[in-house]
JSON list of C-alpha atoms in Angstrom, two decimals:
[
{"chain": "A", "resi": 23, "resn": "MET", "atom": "CA", "xyz": [-3.54, 7.35, 11.42]},
{"chain": "A", "resi": 24, "resn": "ILE", "atom": "CA", "xyz": [-1.33, 8.10, 14.41]},
{"chain": "A", "resi": 25, "resn": "TYR", "atom": "CA", "xyz": [-4.31, 7.59, 16.70]},
{"chain": "A", "resi": 26, "resn": "ARG", "atom": "CA", "xyz": [-5.02, 4.16, 15.13]},
{"chain": "A", "resi": 27, "resn": "LEU", "atom": "CA", "xyz": [-1.35, 3.18, 15.52]},
{"chain": "A", "resi": 28, "resn": "LYS", "atom": "CA", "xyz": [-1.38, 4.17, 19.18]},
{"chain": "A", "resi": 29, "resn": "LEU", "atom": "CA", "xyz": [-4.65, 2.34, 19.76]},
{"chain": "A", "resi": 30, "resn": "LEU", "atom": "CA", "xyz": [-3.38, -0.77, 18.00]},
{"chain": "A", "resi": 31, "resn": "SER", "atom": "CA", "xyz": [-0.09, -0.66, 19.90]},
{"chain": "A", "resi": 32, "resn": "ALA", "atom": "CA", "xyz": [-1.86, -0.19, 23.22]},
{"chain": "A", "resi": 33, "resn": "PHE", "atom": "CA", "xyz": [-4.19, -3.07, 22.43]},
{"chain": "A", "resi": 34, "resn": "THR", "atom": "CA", "xyz": [-1.27, -5.29, 21.38]},
{"chain": "A", "resi": 35, "resn": "ILE", "atom": "CA", "xyz": [0.68, -4.46, 24.53]},
{"chain": "A", "resi": 36, "resn": "ALA", "atom": "CA", "xyz": [-2.35, -5.07, 26.73]},
{"chain": "A", "resi": 37, "resn": "LEU", "atom": "CA", "xyz": [-3.13, -8.36, 25.01]},
{"chain": "A", "resi": 38, "resn": "LEU", "atom": "CA", "xyz": [0.49, -9.49, 25.09]},
{"chain": "A", "resi": 39, "resn": "SER", "atom": "CA", "xyz": [1.03, -8.60, 28.73]},
{"chain": "A", "resi": 40, "resn": "THR", "atom": "CA", "xyz": [-2.31, -10.12, 29.79]},
{"chain": "A", "resi": 41, "resn": "ASN", "atom": "CA", "xyz": [-1.55, -13.32, 27.90]},
{"chain": "A", "resi": 42, "resn": "LEU", "atom": "CA", "xyz": [1.99, -13.55, 29.28]},
{"chain": "A", "resi": 43, "resn": "CYS", "atom": "CA", "xyz": [0.89, -12.80, 32.83]},
{"chain": "A", "resi": 44, "resn": "ALA", "atom": "CA", "xyz": [-1.86, -15.43, 32.57]},
{"chain": "A", "resi": 45, "resn": "GLN", "atom": "CA", "xyz": [0.75, -17.96, 31.51]},
{"chain": "A", "resi": 46, "resn": "GLY", "atom": "CA", "xyz": [3.14, -16.88, 34.26]},
{"chain": "A", "resi": 47, "resn": "ARG", "atom": "CA", "xyz": [5.79, -16.02, 31.66]},
{"chain": "A", "resi": 48, "resn": "PHE", "atom": "CA", "xyz": [6.05, -12.29, 32.23]},
{"chain": "A", "resi": 49, "resn": "ASN", "atom": "CA", "xyz": [9.74, -11.82, 32.94]},
{"chain": "A", "resi": 50, "resn": "SER", "atom": "CA", "xyz": [12.43, -9.22, 32.50]},
{"chain": "A", "resi": 51, "resn": "GLU", "atom": "CA", "xyz": [12.98, -10.14, 28.85]},
{"chain": "A", "resi": 52, "resn": "THR", "atom": "CA", "xyz": [9.31, -9.59, 28.10]},
{"chain": "A", "resi": 53, "resn": "GLU", "atom": "CA", "xyz": [9.38, -6.32, 29.99]},
{"chain": "A", "resi": 54, "resn": "SER", "atom": "CA", "xyz": [12.43, -5.27, 27.97]},
{"chain": "A", "resi": 55, "resn": "TRP", "atom": "CA", "xyz": [10.59, -6.00, 24.72]},
{"chain": "A", "resi": 56, "resn": "LEU", "atom": "CA", "xyz": [7.56, -4.05, 25.88]},
{"chain": "A", "resi": 57, "resn": "LYS", "atom": "CA", "xyz": [9.75, -1.05, 26.74]},
{"chain": "A", "resi": 58, "resn": "ARG", "atom": "CA", "xyz": [11.33, -1.19, 23.28]},
{"chain": "A", "resi": 59, "resn": "LEU", "atom": "CA", "xyz": [7.88, -1.29, 21.73]},
{"chain": "A", "resi": 60, "resn": "ASP", "atom": "CA", "xyz": [6.83, 1.73, 23.80]},
{"chain": "A", "resi": 61, "resn": "ALA", "atom": "CA", "xyz": [9.94, 3.60, 22.62]},
{"chain": "A", "resi": 62, "resn": "VAL", "atom": "CA", "xyz": [9.18, 2.84, 18.97]},
{"chain": "A", "resi": 63, "resn": "VAL", "atom": "CA", "xyz": [5.58, 4.00, 19.37]},
{"chain": "A", "resi": 64, "resn": "ALA", "atom": "CA", "xyz": [6.75, 7.19, 21.09]},
{"chain": "A", "resi": 65, "resn": "GLU", "atom": "CA", "xyz": [9.30, 7.82, 18.34]},
{"chain": "A", "resi": 66, "resn": "ARG", "atom": "CA", "xyz": [6.67, 7.25, 15.65]},
{"chain": "A", "resi": 67, "resn": "GLU", "atom": "CA", "xyz": [5.23, 10.74, 16.13]},
{"chain": "A", "resi": 68, "resn": "GLN", "atom": "CA", "xyz": [8.64, 12.32, 15.60]},
{"chain": "A", "resi": 69, "resn": "ILE", "atom": "CA", "xyz": [9.18, 10.18, 12.52]},
{"chain": "A", "resi": 70, "resn": "ASN", "atom": "CA", "xyz": [5.79, 11.25, 11.15]},
{"chain": "A", "resi": 71, "resn": "VAL", "atom": "CA", "xyz": [6.63, 14.93, 11.66]},
{"chain": "A", "resi": 72, "resn": "ARG", "atom": "CA", "xyz": [10.01, 14.54, 9.90]},
{"chain": "A", "resi": 73, "resn": "LYS", "atom": "CA", "xyz": [8.41, 12.58, 7.07]},
{"chain": "A", "resi": 74, "resn": "SER", "atom": "CA", "xyz": [5.70, 15.23, 6.61]},
{"chain": "A", "resi": 75, "resn": "GLN", "atom": "CA", "xyz": [8.31, 17.98, 6.52]},
{"chain": "A", "resi": 76, "resn": "GLU", "atom": "CA", "xyz": [10.35, 16.04, 3.97]},
{"chain": "A", "resi": 77, "resn": "LEU", "atom": "CA", "xyz": [7.29, 15.54, 1.77]},
{"chain": "A", "resi": 78, "resn": "ASP", "atom": "CA", "xyz": [6.36, 19.23, 2.02]},
{"chain": "A", "resi": 79, "resn": "LYS", "atom": "CA", "xyz": [9.88, 20.14, 0.93]},
{"chain": "A", "resi": 80, "resn": "MET", "atom": "CA", "xyz": [9.70, 17.71, -2.00]},
{"chain": "A", "resi": 81, "resn": "ARG", "atom": "CA", "xyz": [6.34, 19.12, -3.10]},
{"chain": "A", "resi": 82, "resn": "LEU", "atom": "CA", "xyz": [7.72, 22.65, -2.98]},
{"chain": "A", "resi": 83, "resn": "GLN", "atom": "CA", "xyz": [10.67, 21.60, -5.15]},
{"chain": "A", "resi": 84, "resn": "GLY", "atom": "CA", "xyz": [8.22, 20.12, -7.64]},
{"chain": "A", "resi": 85, "resn": "SER", "atom": "CA", "xyz": [6.46, 23.45, -8.08]},
{"chain": "A", "resi": 86, "resn": "ARG", "atom": "CA", "xyz": [9.61, 24.83, -9.75]},
{"chain": "A", "resi": 87, "resn": "ILE", "atom": "CA", "xyz": [9.95, 22.06, -12.35]},
{"chain": "A", "resi": 88, "resn": "ALA", "atom": "CA", "xyz": [9.18, 23.10, -15.91]},
{"chain": "A", "resi": 89, "resn": "SER", "atom": "CA", "xyz": [9.39, 19.98, -18.09]},
{"chain": "A", "resi": 90, "resn": "ALA", "atom": "CA", "xyz": [6.76, 17.26, -18.02]},
{"chain": "A", "resi": 91, "resn": "GLU", "atom": "CA", "xyz": [9.38, 14.48, -17.88]},
{"chain": "A", "resi": 92, "resn": "GLU", "atom": "CA", "xyz": [11.16, 16.04, -14.90]},
{"chain": "A", "resi": 93, "resn": "LEU", "atom": "CA", "xyz": [7.83, 16.52, -13.14]},
{"chain": "A", "resi": 94, "resn": "TYR", "atom": "CA", "xyz": [6.93, 12.90, -13.84]},
{"chain": "A", "resi": 95, "resn": "GLN", "atom": "CA", "xyz": [10.23, 11.68, -12.36]},
{"chain": "A", "resi": 96, "resn": "HIS", "atom": "CA", "xyz": [9.87, 14.02, -9.38]},
{"chain": "A", "resi": 97, "resn": "ASN", "atom": "CA", "xyz": [6.35, 12.72, -8.75]},
{"chain": "A", "resi": 98, "resn": "CYS", "atom": "CA", "xyz": [7.72, 9.16, -8.83]},
{"chain": "A", "resi": 99, "resn": "LYS", "atom": "CA", "xyz": [10.09, 10.08, -5.99]},
{"chain": "A", "resi": 100, "resn": "ILE", "atom": "CA", "xyz": [7.28, 11.67, -3.98]},
{"chain": "A", "resi": 101, "resn": "TYR", "atom": "CA", "xyz": [5.09, 8.60, -4.52]},
{"chain": "A", "resi": 102, "resn": "ASP", "atom": "CA", "xyz": [7.86, 6.28, -3.35]},
{"chain": "A", "resi": 103, "resn": "ALA", "atom": "CA", "xyz": [8.28, 8.41, -0.24]},
{"chain": "A", "resi": 104, "resn": "CYS", "atom": "CA", "xyz": [4.60, 8.69, 0.63]},
{"chain": "A", "resi": 105, "resn": "PHE", "atom": "CA", "xyz": [2.52, 5.76, -0.62]},
{"chain": "A", "resi": 106, "resn": "THR", "atom": "CA", "xyz": [2.68, 3.91, 2.71]},
{"chain": "A", "resi": 107, "resn": "PHE", "atom": "CA", "xyz": [2.52, 7.07, 4.77]},
{"chain": "A", "resi": 108, "resn": "ASN", "atom": "CA", "xyz": [0.04, 9.51, 3.26]},
{"chain": "A", "resi": 109, "resn": "SER", "atom": "CA", "xyz": [-2.61, 8.00, 0.99]},
{"chain": "A", "resi": 110, "resn": "GLU", "atom": "CA", "xyz": [-4.15, 11.37, 0.15]},
{"chain": "A", "resi": 111, "resn": "LEU", "atom": "CA", "xyz": [-0.85, 12.74, -1.16]},
{"chain": "A", "resi": 112, "resn": "ALA", "atom": "CA", "xyz": [-0.12, 9.44, -2.89]},
{"chain": "A", "resi": 113, "resn": "MET", "atom": "CA", "xyz": [-3.44, 9.66, -4.74]},
{"chain": "A", "resi": 114, "resn": "GLU", "atom": "CA", "xyz": [-2.66, 13.25, -5.81]},
{"chain": "A", "resi": 115, "resn": "VAL", "atom": "CA", "xyz": [0.66, 12.05, -7.22]},
{"chain": "A", "resi": 116, "resn": "VAL", "atom": "CA", "xyz": [-0.96, 9.06, -8.91]},
{"chain": "A", "resi": 117, "resn": "ASP", "atom": "CA", "xyz": [-3.54, 11.29, -10.58]},
{"chain": "A", "resi": 118, "resn": "ALA", "atom": "CA", "xyz": [-0.85, 13.78, -11.67]},
{"chain": "A", "resi": 119, "resn": "ASN", "atom": "CA", "xyz": [1.38, 11.08, -13.16]},
{"chain": "A", "resi": 120, "resn": "LEU", "atom": "CA", "xyz": [-1.56, 9.31, -14.73]},
{"chain": "A", "resi": 121, "resn": "ALA", "atom": "CA", "xyz": [-2.49, 12.58, -16.46]},
{"chain": "A", "resi": 122, "resn": "LEU", "atom": "CA", "xyz": [1.14, 13.07, -17.59]},
{"chain": "A", "resi": 123, "resn": "ALA", "atom": "CA", "xyz": [1.30, 9.49, -18.90]},
{"chain": "A", "resi": 124, "resn": "ARG", "atom": "CA", "xyz": [-1.94, 9.90, -20.84]},
{"chain": "A", "resi": 125, "resn": "GLN", "atom": "CA", "xyz": [-0.82, 13.28, -22.15]},
{"chain": "A", "resi": 126, "resn": "SER", "atom": "CA", "xyz": [2.40, 11.76, -23.49]},
{"chain": "A", "resi": 127, "resn": "LYS", "atom": "CA", "xyz": [0.43, 8.73, -24.81]},
{"chain": "A", "resi": 128, "resn": "ASP", "atom": "CA", "xyz": [2.78, 6.37, -22.98]},
{"chain": "A", "resi": 129, "resn": "LYS", "atom": "CA", "xyz": [0.75, 3.17, -22.61]},
{"chain": "A", "resi": 130, "resn": "ASN", "atom": "CA", "xyz": [3.12, 1.47, -20.14]},
{"chain": "A", "resi": 131, "resn": "ARG", "atom": "CA", "xyz": [3.22, 4.47, -17.82]},
{"chain": "A", "resi": 132, "resn": "THR", "atom": "CA", "xyz": [-0.55, 4.77, -18.03]},
{"chain": "A", "resi": 133, "resn": "VAL", "atom": "CA", "xyz": [-0.90, 1.13, -17.01]},
{"chain": "A", "resi": 134, "resn": "LEU", "atom": "CA", "xyz": [1.64, 1.48, -14.18]},
{"chain": "A", "resi": 135, "resn": "TRP", "atom": "CA", "xyz": [-0.14, 4.47, -12.66]},
{"chain": "A", "resi": 136, "resn": "THR", "atom": "CA", "xyz": [-3.54, 2.83, -13.11]},
{"chain": "A", "resi": 137, "resn": "ILE", "atom": "CA", "xyz": [-2.18, -0.11, -11.09]},
{"chain": "A", "resi": 138, "resn": "ASN", "atom": "CA", "xyz": [-0.78, 2.30, -8.49]},
{"chain": "A", "resi": 139, "resn": "ARG", "atom": "CA", "xyz": [-4.18, 4.02, -8.32]},
{"chain": "A", "resi": 140, "resn": "SER", "atom": "CA", "xyz": [-5.83, 0.67, -7.69]},
{"chain": "A", "resi": 141, "resn": "PHE", "atom": "CA", "xyz": [-3.29, -0.08, -4.96]},
{"chain": "A", "resi": 142, "resn": "ILE", "atom": "CA", "xyz": [-3.99, 3.17, -3.09]},
{"chain": "A", "resi": 143, "resn": "LEU", "atom": "CA", "xyz": [-7.74, 2.61, -3.38]},
{"chain": "A", "resi": 144, "resn": "ALA", "atom": "CA", "xyz": [-7.44, -0.97, -2.11]},
{"chain": "A", "resi": 145, "resn": "SER", "atom": "CA", "xyz": [-5.10, -0.06, 0.73]},
{"chain": "A", "resi": 146, "resn": "THR", "atom": "CA", "xyz": [-7.59, 2.53, 1.97]},
{"chain": "A", "resi": 147, "resn": "GLY", "atom": "CA", "xyz": [-10.46, 0.03, 1.87]},
{"chain": "A", "resi": 148, "resn": "LEU", "atom": "CA", "xyz": [-12.09, 1.24, -1.36]},
{"chain": "A", "resi": 149, "resn": "LEU", "atom": "CA", "xyz": [-12.08, -2.23, -2.88]},
{"chain": "A", "resi": 150, "resn": "LEU", "atom": "CA", "xyz": [-14.88, -1.77, -5.43]},
{"chain": "A", "resi": 151, "resn": "GLU", "atom": "CA", "xyz": [-13.20, 1.39, -6.70]},
{"chain": "A", "resi": 152, "resn": "ALA", "atom": "CA", "xyz": [-9.84, -0.42, -6.79]},
{"chain": "A", "resi": 153, "resn": "SER", "atom": "CA", "xyz": [-11.38, -3.19, -8.88]},
{"chain": "A", "resi": 154, "resn": "ASN", "atom": "CA", "xyz": [-13.06, -0.70, -11.22]},
{"chain": "A", "resi": 155, "resn": "ALA", "atom": "CA", "xyz": [-9.82, 1.25, -11.66]},
{"chain": "A", "resi": 156, "resn": "ILE", "atom": "CA", "xyz": [-7.84, -1.76, -12.83]},
{"chain": "A", "resi": 157, "resn": "GLN", "atom": "CA", "xyz": [-10.60, -3.48, -14.79]},
{"chain": "A", "resi": 158, "resn": "GLU", "atom": "CA", "xyz": [-9.65, -1.96, -18.15]},
{"chain": "A", "resi": 159, "resn": "ILE", "atom": "CA", "xyz": [-6.18, -3.53, -18.13]},
{"chain": "A", "resi": 160, "resn": "ASN", "atom": "CA", "xyz": [-5.53, -6.65, -20.21]},
{"chain": "A", "resi": 161, "resn": "ALA", "atom": "CA", "xyz": [-2.60, -8.42, -18.56]},
{"chain": "A", "resi": 162, "resn": "GLN", "atom": "CA", "xyz": [-1.87, -10.53, -21.64]},
{"chain": "A", "resi": 163, "resn": "GLU", "atom": "CA", "xyz": [-0.88, -7.39, -23.57]},
{"chain": "A", "resi": 164, "resn": "LEU", "atom": "CA", "xyz": [1.59, -6.17, -20.95]},
{"chain": "A", "resi": 165, "resn": "PRO", "atom": "CA", "xyz": [5.37, -6.59, -20.79]},
{"chain": "A", "resi": 166, "resn": "HIS", "atom": "CA", "xyz": [6.48, -9.02, -18.07]},
{"chain": "A", "resi": 167, "resn": "GLU", "atom": "CA", "xyz": [7.43, -6.30, -15.59]},
{"chain": "A", "resi": 168, "resn": "LEU", "atom": "CA", "xyz": [3.96, -4.74, -15.77]},
{"chain": "A", "resi": 169, "resn": "GLN", "atom": "CA", "xyz": [2.32, -8.16, -15.71]},
{"chain": "A", "resi": 170, "resn": "LEU", "atom": "CA", "xyz": [4.04, -8.75, -12.37]},
{"chain": "A", "resi": 171, "resn": "CYS", "atom": "CA", "xyz": [2.79, -5.40, -11.06]},
{"chain": "A", "resi": 172, "resn": "TYR", "atom": "CA", "xyz": [-0.72, -6.16, -12.32]},
{"chain": "A", "resi": 173, "resn": "TYR", "atom": "CA", "xyz": [-0.88, -9.68, -10.87]},
{"chain": "A", "resi": 174, "resn": "ASP", "atom": "CA", "xyz": [0.59, -8.49, -7.59]},
{"chain": "A", "resi": 175, "resn": "GLN", "atom": "CA", "xyz": [-2.05, -5.77, -7.30]},
{"chain": "A", "resi": 176, "resn": "MET", "atom": "CA", "xyz": [-4.86, -8.19, -8.19]},
{"chain": "A", "resi": 177, "resn": "GLN", "atom": "CA", "xyz": [-3.56, -10.65, -5.60]},
{"chain": "A", "resi": 178, "resn": "TYR", "atom": "CA", "xyz": [-3.38, -7.87, -3.00]},
{"chain": "A", "resi": 179, "resn": "MET", "atom": "CA", "xyz": [-6.88, -6.62, -3.81]},
{"chain": "A", "resi": 180, "resn": "TYR", "atom": "CA", "xyz": [-8.51, -10.06, -3.68]},
{"chain": "A", "resi": 181, "resn": "GLN", "atom": "CA", "xyz": [-6.69, -10.82, -0.44]},
{"chain": "A", "resi": 182, "resn": "HIS", "atom": "CA", "xyz": [-8.32, -7.73, 1.07]},
{"chain": "A", "resi": 183, "resn": "MET", "atom": "CA", "xyz": [-11.70, -8.63, -0.39]},
{"chain": "A", "resi": 184, "resn": "SER", "atom": "CA", "xyz": [-11.43, -12.02, 1.27]},
{"chain": "A", "resi": 185, "resn": "GLN", "atom": "CA", "xyz": [-10.46, -10.50, 4.60]},
{"chain": "A", "resi": 186, "resn": "TYR", "atom": "CA", "xyz": [-13.44, -8.15, 4.57]},
{"chain": "A", "resi": 187, "resn": "SER", "atom": "CA", "xyz": [-16.01, -10.65, 3.32]},
{"chain": "A", "resi": 188, "resn": "TRP", "atom": "CA", "xyz": [-18.56, -12.04, 5.76]},
{"chain": "A", "resi": 189, "resn": "ASP", "atom": "CA", "xyz": [-20.06, -14.35, 3.17]},
{"chain": "A", "resi": 190, "resn": "LYS", "atom": "CA", "xyz": [-18.34, -17.75, 3.26]},
{"chain": "A", "resi": 191, "resn": "GLN", "atom": "CA", "xyz": [-18.88, -18.48, -0.45]},
{"chain": "A", "resi": 192, "resn": "LEU", "atom": "CA", "xyz": [-17.58, -15.07, -1.50]},
{"chain": "A", "resi": 193, "resn": "LYS", "atom": "CA", "xyz": [-14.61, -15.45, 0.83]},
{"chain": "A", "resi": 194, "resn": "GLU", "atom": "CA", "xyz": [-13.75, -18.78, -0.80]},
{"chain": "A", "resi": 195, "resn": "LEU", "atom": "CA", "xyz": [-14.14, -17.24, -4.27]},
{"chain": "A", "resi": 196, "resn": "TYR", "atom": "CA", "xyz": [-11.86, -14.33, -3.33]},
{"chain": "A", "resi": 197, "resn": "ASP", "atom": "CA", "xyz": [-9.31, -16.72, -1.81]},
{"chain": "A", "resi": 198, "resn": "ASP", "atom": "CA", "xyz": [-9.30, -18.83, -4.98]},
{"chain": "A", "resi": 199, "resn": "THR", "atom": "CA", "xyz": [-8.93, -15.74, -7.15]},
{"chain": "A", "resi": 200, "resn": "GLN", "atom": "CA", "xyz": [-6.11, -14.45, -4.97]},
{"chain": "A", "resi": 201, "resn": "ARG", "atom": "CA", "xyz": [-4.31, -17.80, -5.28]},
{"chain": "A", "resi": 202, "resn": "HIS", "atom": "CA", "xyz": [-4.82, -17.70, -9.06]},
{"chain": "A", "resi": 203, "resn": "TYR", "atom": "CA", "xyz": [-3.03, -14.34, -9.25]},
{"chain": "A", "resi": 204, "resn": "SER", "atom": "CA", "xyz": [-0.28, -15.57, -6.94]},
{"chain": "A", "resi": 205, "resn": "ASP", "atom": "CA", "xyz": [0.21, -18.55, -9.24]},
{"chain": "A", "resi": 206, "resn": "SER", "atom": "CA", "xyz": [0.35, -16.17, -12.21]},
{"chain": "A", "resi": 207, "resn": "ILE", "atom": "CA", "xyz": [3.22, -14.34, -10.53]},
{"chain": "A", "resi": 208, "resn": "TYR", "atom": "CA", "xyz": [5.12, -17.59, -10.00]},
{"chain": "A", "resi": 209, "resn": "GLN", "atom": "CA", "xyz": [4.59, -18.58, -13.65]},
{"chain": "A", "resi": 210, "resn": "ILE", "atom": "CA", "xyz": [6.21, -15.35, -14.82]},
{"chain": "A", "resi": 211, "resn": "LEU", "atom": "CA", "xyz": [9.11, -15.63, -12.42]}
]
C-alpha cells in the first residue's frame, strides 16, 4: 500500500509539474505546494508505523477481554481505527463481530457487520463477493439508520462496478443503479 501511495504521488507530482511547466505557470507557489506534498508523502511512512503500533496495542488489549459485549465494543473501536488503513485486519474484525452478532441473535448488528463486510470487499476490488455478501439483506425491513448504511454501501459498490466496467451498457446500468441508491438515501433523509 505504501508503495502504491508513493507511486501515485510520484506520478501526480510528475504530471502536475510537467503540465505546469508546459503552460509556463511553474512558479514559487507551485514549488511550495510540491514541497508540502513531498513532506506529507515522506511523513506518511511514519504515520503508518505509528498507526500499526497503535492497532497492535489495541489488539493486545482485546485479548484480555472476557465478556462478549466488551469484545464486540472493542472490535468496533479497532474497526473504526483500521478500516481505511488495513483491510486484512478490518476483515478479521468484521468476521469476529459478525460471529458475535449471530451468536447473540442480534439482527441489527448482524446486518451492520454484513454491510461492513461488503464495504471491505468492495474497497479491495472484490466486487462480486461484495455483492454476494450483501445480497441477503432486505432494506425494506431495516430501521432507517441501517437503511442508510445499506443504501450507502450499495451506492458505493455500484459506483466501483461502473468505474471498473469496460462494457458501455453495463457501465450505464451500474451508473443508473448507483443513482437509484443515491436517490434512496435522499428519500430517507
